[in-house]
Amino acid sequence: LPRRRYASAGRPLQLCFCVIPDRGNSAYLYPAIKRWADTAGGVASQCVQVGKVVDRQKFGMTYYANLLLKLNLKLGGHNVHPGAHGISLVREVPTIVFGADVYHAPPGSQRPSFAAVVASMDVQLATYHTVVSAQPSRCEVIDQMEEIMLAHLRRFFDYNGRPPERILFYRDGVGLSQFAIIQEREISAIRRACRRVGGDTYSPKLVFVVVQKRNHCRIFSTQGNRVDNAQPGTVVDKEITTAAQFDFYMCSHFGLKGTSRPTHYHVLCDDLALRSDDLQRFTFDLCHLYARCTKIVSSPAPTYYAHLAAYHAHYYMSNFKDEDDNWETHSSISSSDSGGGHFNAVQRHLQDRLYFT
């Protein structure tokens, strides 16, 4: 295919829709398509398995409805908007909301890790800018945070004509033992990026929250002799929380199967001195804005987007192989390569869309 062009009409190519064989011997096709489309081709892509297209009775309209949600996002559309009383923290002053995560290869692999940071651009929290990067294997700290933040802040200024006065940052995948190094390196890098953008006079208020989905806590309600999952929006911020810091458990989603697992939130930095109710309400609102589905999810939407973007980023290595978690070569790695492989950057115009959904 010509790069981002129709062969006949010469117009920009908006979407590459690929019908691929069912998973098996063709497992390499999906990563190859994504690597070409997101980096070299510069076009949004959607892959569907032929079995799901043919067997309409088995998969039904729910599958096609979810497919259309993803297609709309990749074409630059919006699926959800908050109500008039939602996400009040964003409506008060210019605010940018971040989600960040790092993807690590399976145990024993020498692949690099991949960091992704997404940032909201509009007051509706529907438009996001995404930056992904490669970094040393098993490194949980985002080592290019300052440059990534710089790119997001400049894009926010271009989009809105003014810098953000508030930064609300949701960081996924950090363990308790890593809080100190996250404060020392990532939060410091965020503040340095702000000074590089606006000088010493520019100091937006920062709220930095760690999101932990892997925990052993379970919250339930009882009515007589019946035990049920906690209702969406249930928050526990005392008794079982940490006395030395601001943290809380929230069960934001419906338990469709089995016992619901609440998400544990730790506030590592709060320049706004927010009331706990305000931050908890805003976090709950974010759980309604995940655009790939029509249900409430268990974590804020930006962290879901960051997780998807970080996972897709490992397809962009030039020496990627999906068979048995092998790579074409094995040797030392750096932030930009692994075993002679090169990390291919996502095309800039795709970074303003949720291309990875």
GROMACS .gro file of C-alpha atoms in nm:
model
  357
    1LEU     CA    1   0.000   0.000   0.000
    2PRO     CA    2   0.125   0.352  -0.072
    3ARG     CA    3   0.209   0.538   0.244
    4ARG     CA    4  -0.118   0.679   0.381
    5ARG     CA    5  -0.271   0.709   0.032
    6TYR     CA    6  -0.532   0.542  -0.180
    7ALA     CA    7  -0.379   0.411  -0.498
    8SER     CA    8  -0.677   0.531  -0.702
    9ALA     CA    9  -0.803   0.858  -0.551
   10GLY     CA   10  -0.481   0.985  -0.393
   11ARG     CA   11  -0.661   1.079  -0.071
   12PRO     CA   12  -0.513   1.023   0.278
   13LEU     CA   13  -0.574   0.671   0.400
   14GLN     CA   14  -0.787   0.685   0.717
   15LEU     CA   15  -0.813   0.320   0.819
   16CYS     CA   16  -0.657  -0.013   0.732
   17PHE     CA   17  -0.913  -0.290   0.806
   18CYS     CA   18  -0.753  -0.635   0.811
   19VAL     CA   19  -0.937  -0.969   0.823
   20ILE     CA   20  -0.682  -1.224   0.944
   21PRO     CA   21  -0.696  -1.600   1.007
   22ASP     CA   22  -0.780  -1.727   1.354
   23ARG     CA   23  -0.494  -1.735   1.604
   24GLY     CA   24  -0.247  -2.019   1.552
   25ASN     CA   25   0.017  -2.035   1.283
   26SER     CA   26  -0.078  -1.680   1.182
   27ALA     CA   27  -0.006  -1.530   1.525
   28TYR     CA   28   0.275  -1.319   1.377
   29LEU     CA   29   0.032  -1.129   1.152
   30TYR     CA   30  -0.122  -0.906   1.417
   31PRO     CA   31   0.209  -0.767   1.553
   32ALA     CA   32   0.339  -0.720   1.198
   33ILE     CA   33   0.030  -0.525   1.093
   34LYS     CA   34   0.043  -0.305   1.403
   35ARG     CA   35   0.414  -0.239   1.362
   36TRP     CA   36   0.368  -0.128   1.001
   37ALA     CA   37   0.048   0.069   1.053
   38ASP     CA   38   0.150   0.260   1.368
   39THR     CA   39   0.509   0.335   1.271
   40ALA     CA   40   0.585   0.311   0.898
   41GLY     CA   41   0.238   0.333   0.744
   42GLY     CA   42   0.106   0.599   0.977
   43VAL     CA   43  -0.254   0.481   0.947
   44ALA     CA   44  -0.507   0.358   1.202
   45SER     CA   45  -0.559  -0.018   1.177
   46GLN     CA   46  -0.822  -0.265   1.289
   47CYS     CA   47  -0.773  -0.642   1.283
   48VAL     CA   48  -1.057  -0.893   1.306
   49GLN     CA   49  -1.040  -1.272   1.299
   50VAL     CA   50  -1.218  -1.432   1.009
   51GLY     CA   51  -1.406  -1.672   1.235
   52LYS     CA   52  -1.567  -1.385   1.423
   53VAL     CA   53  -1.674  -1.220   1.101
   54VAL     CA   54  -1.822  -1.535   0.951
   55ASP     CA   55  -1.997  -1.682   1.257
   56ARG     CA   56  -2.245  -1.402   1.325
   57GLN     CA   57  -2.481  -1.618   1.529
   58LYS     CA   58  -2.211  -1.712   1.779
   59PHE     CA   59  -2.068  -1.365   1.839
   60GLY     CA   60  -2.380  -1.158   1.777
   61MET     CA   61  -2.431  -0.784   1.773
   62THR     CA   62  -2.236  -0.726   2.094
   63TYR     CA   63  -1.911  -0.809   1.917
   64TYR     CA   64  -1.987  -0.577   1.626
   65ALA     CA   65  -2.099  -0.298   1.857
   66ASN     CA   66  -1.770  -0.319   2.048
   67LEU     CA   67  -1.583  -0.325   1.718
   68LEU     CA   68  -1.753  -0.004   1.609
   69LEU     CA   69  -1.659   0.163   1.937
   70LYS     CA   70  -1.293   0.091   1.864
   71LEU     CA   71  -1.320   0.201   1.502
   72ASN     CA   72  -1.469   0.534   1.601
   73LEU     CA   73  -1.182   0.600   1.845
   74LYS     CA   74  -0.918   0.515   1.587
   75LEU     CA   75  -1.079   0.754   1.339
   76GLY     CA   76  -1.060   1.036   1.592
   77GLY     CA   77  -1.416   1.018   1.724
   78HIS     CA   78  -1.545   1.027   2.082
   79ASN     CA   79  -1.765   0.760   2.235
   80VAL     CA   80  -1.838   0.903   2.581
   81HIS     CA   81  -1.874   1.249   2.735
   82PRO     CA   82  -1.917   1.322   3.106
   83GLY     CA   83  -2.238   1.471   3.240
   84ALA     CA   84  -2.277   1.832   3.345
   85HIS     CA   85  -2.180   1.758   3.706
   86GLY     CA   86  -1.898   1.510   3.640
   87ILE     CA   87  -1.519   1.557   3.653
   88SER     CA   88  -1.559   1.891   3.834
   89LEU     CA   89  -1.185   1.920   3.905
   90VAL     CA   90  -1.117   1.956   3.532
   91ARG     CA   91  -1.387   2.215   3.473
   92GLU     CA   92  -1.263   2.460   3.737
   93VAL     CA   93  -0.926   2.553   3.579
   94PRO     CA   94  -0.722   2.420   3.281
   95THR     CA   95  -0.627   2.069   3.389
   96ILE     CA   96  -0.437   1.785   3.226
   97VAL     CA   97  -0.502   1.426   3.338
   98PHE     CA   98  -0.232   1.163   3.289
   99GLY     CA   99  -0.224   0.786   3.290
  100ALA     CA  100   0.107   0.597   3.294
  101ASP     CA  101   0.213   0.233   3.290
  102VAL     CA  102   0.514   0.016   3.204
  103TYR     CA  103   0.494  -0.317   3.023
  104HIS     CA  104   0.747  -0.588   3.112
  105ALA     CA  105   0.816  -0.904   2.913
  106PRO     CA  106   0.744  -1.246   3.070
  107PRO     CA  107   0.992  -1.377   3.331
  108GLY     CA  108   1.319  -1.495   3.182
  109SER     CA  109   1.291  -1.279   2.872
  110GLN     CA  110   1.560  -1.026   2.781
  111ARG     CA  111   1.320  -0.794   2.603
  112PRO     CA  112   1.326  -0.428   2.701
  113SER     CA  113   1.042  -0.276   2.900
  114PHE     CA  114   0.809  -0.023   2.740
  115ALA     CA  115   0.662   0.283   2.906
  116ALA     CA  116   0.347   0.463   2.795
  117VAL     CA  117   0.207   0.794   2.917
  118VAL     CA  118  -0.127   0.928   2.791
  119ALA     CA  119  -0.252   1.280   2.862
  120SER     CA  120  -0.593   1.442   2.819
  121MET     CA  121  -0.615   1.742   2.588
  122ASP     CA  122  -0.974   1.862   2.631
  123VAL     CA  123  -1.212   1.942   2.913
  124GLN     CA  124  -1.430   1.643   2.821
  125LEU     CA  125  -1.138   1.402   2.879
  126ALA     CA  126  -1.215   1.243   2.543
  127THR     CA  127  -0.905   1.343   2.342
  128TYR     CA  128  -0.569   1.198   2.449
  129HIS     CA  129  -0.210   1.240   2.339
  130THR     CA  130   0.012   0.932   2.374
  131VAL     CA  131   0.388   0.891   2.402
  132VAL     CA  132   0.558   0.549   2.426
  133SER     CA  133   0.925   0.468   2.477
  134ALA     CA  134   1.157   0.171   2.526
  135GLN     CA  135   1.375   0.142   2.834
  136PRO     CA  136   1.601  -0.114   3.006
  137SER     CA  137   1.450  -0.451   3.087
  138ARG     CA  138   1.259  -0.480   3.419
  139CYS     CA  139   1.293  -0.106   3.485
  140GLU     CA  140   0.967   0.007   3.644
  141VAL     CA  141   1.064   0.373   3.676
  142ILE     CA  142   0.991   0.568   3.357
  143ASP     CA  143   1.343   0.683   3.283
  144GLN     CA  144   1.241   0.930   3.009
  145MET     CA  145   0.966   1.092   3.212
  146GLU     CA  146   1.100   1.448   3.178
  147GLU     CA  147   1.108   1.437   2.797
  148ILE     CA  148   0.771   1.262   2.781
  149MET     CA  149   0.615   1.525   3.007
  150LEU     CA  150   0.770   1.799   2.797
  151ALA     CA  151   0.604   1.659   2.484
  152HIS     CA  152   0.264   1.637   2.656
  153LEU     CA  153   0.276   1.987   2.804
  154ARG     CA  154   0.372   2.142   2.472
  155ARG     CA  155   0.095   1.952   2.294
  156PHE     CA  156  -0.157   2.070   2.556
  157PHE     CA  157  -0.049   2.431   2.496
  158ASP     CA  158  -0.082   2.388   2.118
  159TYR     CA  159  -0.427   2.234   2.159
  160ASN     CA  160  -0.568   2.481   2.414
  161GLY     CA  161  -0.357   2.794   2.370
  162ARG     CA  162  -0.266   2.795   2.740
  163PRO     CA  163  -0.070   2.570   2.977
  164PRO     CA  164  -0.242   2.353   3.238
  165GLU     CA  165  -0.275   2.489   3.591
  166ARG     CA  166  -0.334   2.145   3.739
  167ILE     CA  167  -0.175   1.809   3.673
  168LEU     CA  168  -0.361   1.499   3.787
  169PHE     CA  169  -0.140   1.196   3.738
  170TYR     CA  170  -0.252   0.832   3.776
  171ARG     CA  171   0.044   0.591   3.781
  172ASP     CA  172  -0.028   0.221   3.738
  173GLY     CA  173   0.186  -0.081   3.826
  174VAL     CA  174   0.397   0.051   4.116
  175GLY     CA  175   0.454  -0.158   4.428
  176LEU     CA  176   0.478  -0.029   4.785
  177SER     CA  177   0.854  -0.075   4.795
  178GLN     CA  178   0.895   0.152   4.491
  179PHE     CA  179   0.712   0.459   4.623
  180ALA     CA  180   1.032   0.632   4.737
  181ILE     CA  181   1.210   0.599   4.403
  182ILE     CA  182   0.896   0.706   4.215
  183GLN     CA  183   0.882   1.022   4.426
  184GLU     CA  184   1.252   1.083   4.380
  185ARG     CA  185   1.269   1.029   4.005
  186GLU     CA  186   0.928   1.050   3.836
  187ILE     CA  187   0.768   1.327   4.041
  188SER     CA  188   1.091   1.526   4.029
  189ALA     CA  189   1.105   1.476   3.651
  190ILE     CA  190   0.750   1.611   3.618
  191ARG     CA  191   0.844   1.928   3.808
  192ARG     CA  192   1.161   1.973   3.601
  193ALA     CA  193   0.960   1.944   3.279
  194CYS     CA  194   0.724   2.218   3.402
  195ARG     CA  195   1.017   2.450   3.470
  196ARG     CA  196   1.158   2.381   3.124
  197VAL     CA  197   0.825   2.477   2.968
  198GLY     CA  198   0.748   2.794   3.161
  199GLY     CA  199   1.053   2.880   3.367
  200ASP     CA  200   1.068   2.918   3.743
  201THR     CA  201   0.738   3.110   3.748
  202TYR     CA  202   0.539   2.819   3.606
  203SER     CA  203   0.454   2.570   3.878
  204PRO     CA  204   0.121   2.388   3.820
  205LYS     CA  205  -0.036   2.205   4.111
  206LEU     CA  206   0.040   1.833   4.099
  207VAL     CA  207  -0.165   1.543   4.232
  208PHE     CA  208   0.014   1.209   4.187
  209VAL     CA  209  -0.182   0.889   4.256
  210VAL     CA  210  -0.056   0.531   4.236
  211VAL     CA  211  -0.316   0.279   4.118
  212GLN     CA  212  -0.284  -0.078   4.243
  213LYS     CA  213  -0.520  -0.341   4.106
  214ARG     CA  214  -0.333  -0.641   4.245
  215ASN     CA  215  -0.423  -0.665   4.611
  216HIS     CA  216  -0.574  -0.918   4.848
  217CYS     CA  217  -0.855  -0.700   4.978
  218ARG     CA  218  -1.218  -0.795   4.913
  219ILE     CA  219  -1.516  -0.575   4.993
  220PHE     CA  220  -1.869  -0.711   5.015
  221SER     CA  221  -2.211  -0.617   5.149
  222THR     CA  222  -2.448  -0.827   5.357
  223GLN     CA  223  -2.826  -0.829   5.362
  224GLY     CA  224  -2.956  -1.079   5.609
  225ASN     CA  225  -2.790  -1.409   5.527
  226ARG     CA  226  -2.696  -1.300   5.175
  227VAL     CA  227  -2.348  -1.179   5.083
  228ASP     CA  228  -2.311  -0.968   4.766
  229ASN     CA  229  -2.041  -0.776   4.586
  230ALA     CA  230  -2.003  -0.415   4.688
  231GLN     CA  231  -2.200  -0.169   4.478
  232PRO     CA  232  -2.009   0.048   4.228
  233GLY     CA  233  -1.877   0.358   4.400
  234THR     CA  234  -1.811   0.189   4.733
  235VAL     CA  235  -1.509   0.351   4.904
  236VAL     CA  236  -1.320   0.241   5.215
  237ASP     CA  237  -1.073   0.502   5.343
  238LYS     CA  238  -1.026   0.405   5.707
  239GLU     CA  239  -0.979   0.105   5.933
  240ILE     CA  240  -0.797  -0.108   5.671
  241THR     CA  241  -0.596   0.174   5.507
  242THR     CA  242  -0.249   0.305   5.590
  243ALA     CA  243  -0.231   0.544   5.883
  244ALA     CA  244   0.080   0.728   5.761
  245GLN     CA  245  -0.049   0.833   5.417
  246PHE     CA  246  -0.357   0.918   5.213
  247ASP     CA  247  -0.488   0.600   5.054
  248PHE     CA  248  -0.825   0.440   4.989
  249TYR     CA  249  -0.992   0.138   4.834
  250MET     CA  250  -1.260   0.184   4.570
  251CYS     CA  251  -1.485  -0.073   4.407
  252SER     CA  252  -1.599   0.120   4.101
  253HIS     CA  253  -1.725  -0.157   3.873
  254PHE     CA  254  -2.006  -0.413   3.868
  255GLY     CA  255  -1.903  -0.765   3.962
  256LEU     CA  256  -2.010  -0.956   3.653
  257LYS     CA  257  -1.849  -1.282   3.765
  258GLY     CA  258  -1.710  -1.393   4.099
  259THR     CA  259  -1.596  -1.163   4.377
  260SER     CA  260  -1.513  -0.804   4.288
  261ARG     CA  261  -1.159  -0.686   4.357
  262PRO     CA  262  -1.133  -0.322   4.467
  263THR     CA  263  -0.860  -0.095   4.340
  264HIS     CA  264  -0.617   0.051   4.595
  265TYR     CA  265  -0.517   0.416   4.546
  266HIS     CA  266  -0.217   0.581   4.712
  267VAL     CA  267  -0.175   0.960   4.693
  268LEU     CA  268   0.200   1.030   4.686
  269CYS     CA  269   0.170   1.402   4.614
  270ASP     CA  270  -0.120   1.645   4.662
  271ASP     CA  271  -0.034   2.010   4.603
  272LEU     CA  272  -0.406   2.094   4.591
  273ALA     CA  273  -0.472   1.961   4.942
  274LEU     CA  274  -0.788   1.802   4.807
  275ARG     CA  275  -1.064   1.675   5.027
  276SER     CA  276  -1.076   1.299   5.014
  277ASP     CA  277  -1.434   1.312   4.882
  278ASP     CA  278  -1.332   1.534   4.589
  279LEU     CA  279  -1.049   1.308   4.473
  280GLN     CA  280  -1.253   0.992   4.523
  281ARG     CA  281  -1.546   1.134   4.328
  282PHE     CA  282  -1.320   1.246   4.044
  283THR     CA  283  -1.153   0.904   4.032
  284PHE     CA  284  -1.493   0.736   4.022
  285ASP     CA  285  -1.600   0.965   3.737
  286LEU     CA  286  -1.290   0.864   3.539
  287CYS     CA  287  -1.394   0.499   3.568
  288HIS     CA  288  -1.704   0.584   3.362
  289LEU     CA  289  -1.506   0.731   3.071
  290TYR     CA  290  -1.336   0.422   2.929
  291ALA     CA  291  -1.438   0.450   2.565
  292ARG     CA  292  -1.393   0.086   2.459
  293CYS     CA  293  -1.700  -0.031   2.649
  294THR     CA  294  -2.030   0.096   2.787
  295LYS     CA  295  -1.980  -0.022   3.146
  296ILE     CA  296  -1.798   0.118   3.448
  297VAL     CA  297  -1.445  -0.020   3.472
  298SER     CA  298  -1.228  -0.097   3.773
  299SER     CA  299  -0.965   0.177   3.721
  300PRO     CA  300  -0.954   0.529   3.577
  301ALA     CA  301  -0.973   0.535   3.198
  302PRO     CA  302  -0.627   0.697   3.147
  303THR     CA  303  -0.456   0.404   3.322
  304TYR     CA  304  -0.634   0.159   3.094
  305TYR     CA  305  -0.521   0.352   2.789
  306ALA     CA  306  -0.162   0.364   2.916
  307HIS     CA  307  -0.169  -0.011   2.977
  308LEU     CA  308  -0.286  -0.081   2.621
  309ALA     CA  309  -0.035   0.161   2.468
  310ALA     CA  310   0.255   0.012   2.667
  311TYR     CA  311   0.161  -0.340   2.560
  312HIS     CA  312   0.135  -0.243   2.193
  313ALA     CA  313   0.475  -0.072   2.210
  314HIS     CA  314   0.663  -0.402   2.226
  315TYR     CA  315   0.544  -0.477   1.871
  316TYR     CA  316   0.745  -0.179   1.744
  317MET     CA  317   1.088  -0.336   1.792
  318SER     CA  318   1.239  -0.415   1.454
  319ASN     CA  319   1.357  -0.759   1.572
  320PHE     CA  320   1.028  -0.859   1.733
  321LYS     CA  321   0.927  -1.226   1.716
  322ASP     CA  322   0.614  -1.357   1.881
  323GLU     CA  323   0.698  -1.726   1.870
  324ASP     CA  324   0.781  -1.874   2.212
  325ASP     CA  325   0.877  -1.530   2.344
  326ASN     CA  326   1.201  -1.536   2.143
  327TRP     CA  327   1.388  -1.253   1.978
  328GLU     CA  328   1.608  -1.271   1.673
  329THR     CA  329   1.913  -1.183   1.883
  330HIS     CA  330   1.996  -1.162   2.252
  331SER     CA  331   2.245  -0.915   2.393
  332SER     CA  332   2.266  -0.606   2.609
  333ILE     CA  333   1.991  -0.345   2.579
  334SER     CA  334   1.959   0.028   2.600
  335SER     CA  335   1.666   0.268   2.610
  336SER     CA  336   1.627   0.252   2.235
  337ASP     CA  337   1.734  -0.093   2.123
  338SER     CA  338   1.762  -0.458   2.222
  339GLY     CA  339   1.992  -0.710   2.067
  340GLY     CA  340   2.050  -0.491   1.762
  341GLY     CA  341   1.678  -0.415   1.729
  342HIS     CA  342   1.549  -0.063   1.679
  343PHE     CA  343   1.244   0.088   1.847
  344ASN     CA  344   1.025   0.241   1.579
  345ALA     CA  345   0.842   0.556   1.689
  346VAL     CA  346   0.468   0.599   1.642
  347GLN     CA  347   0.371   0.850   1.374
  348ARG     CA  348   0.297   1.190   1.526
  349HIS     CA  349  -0.051   1.232   1.381
  350LEU     CA  350  -0.155   0.899   1.536
  351GLN     CA  351  -0.041   1.010   1.882
  352ASP     CA  352  -0.347   1.237   1.903
  353ARG     CA  353  -0.582   0.938   1.866
  354LEU     CA  354  -0.638   0.626   2.069
  355TYR     CA  355  -0.469   0.421   1.795
  356PHE     CA  356  -0.397   0.128   2.031
  357THR     CA  357  -0.757   0.055   2.133
   0.00000   0.00000   0.00000
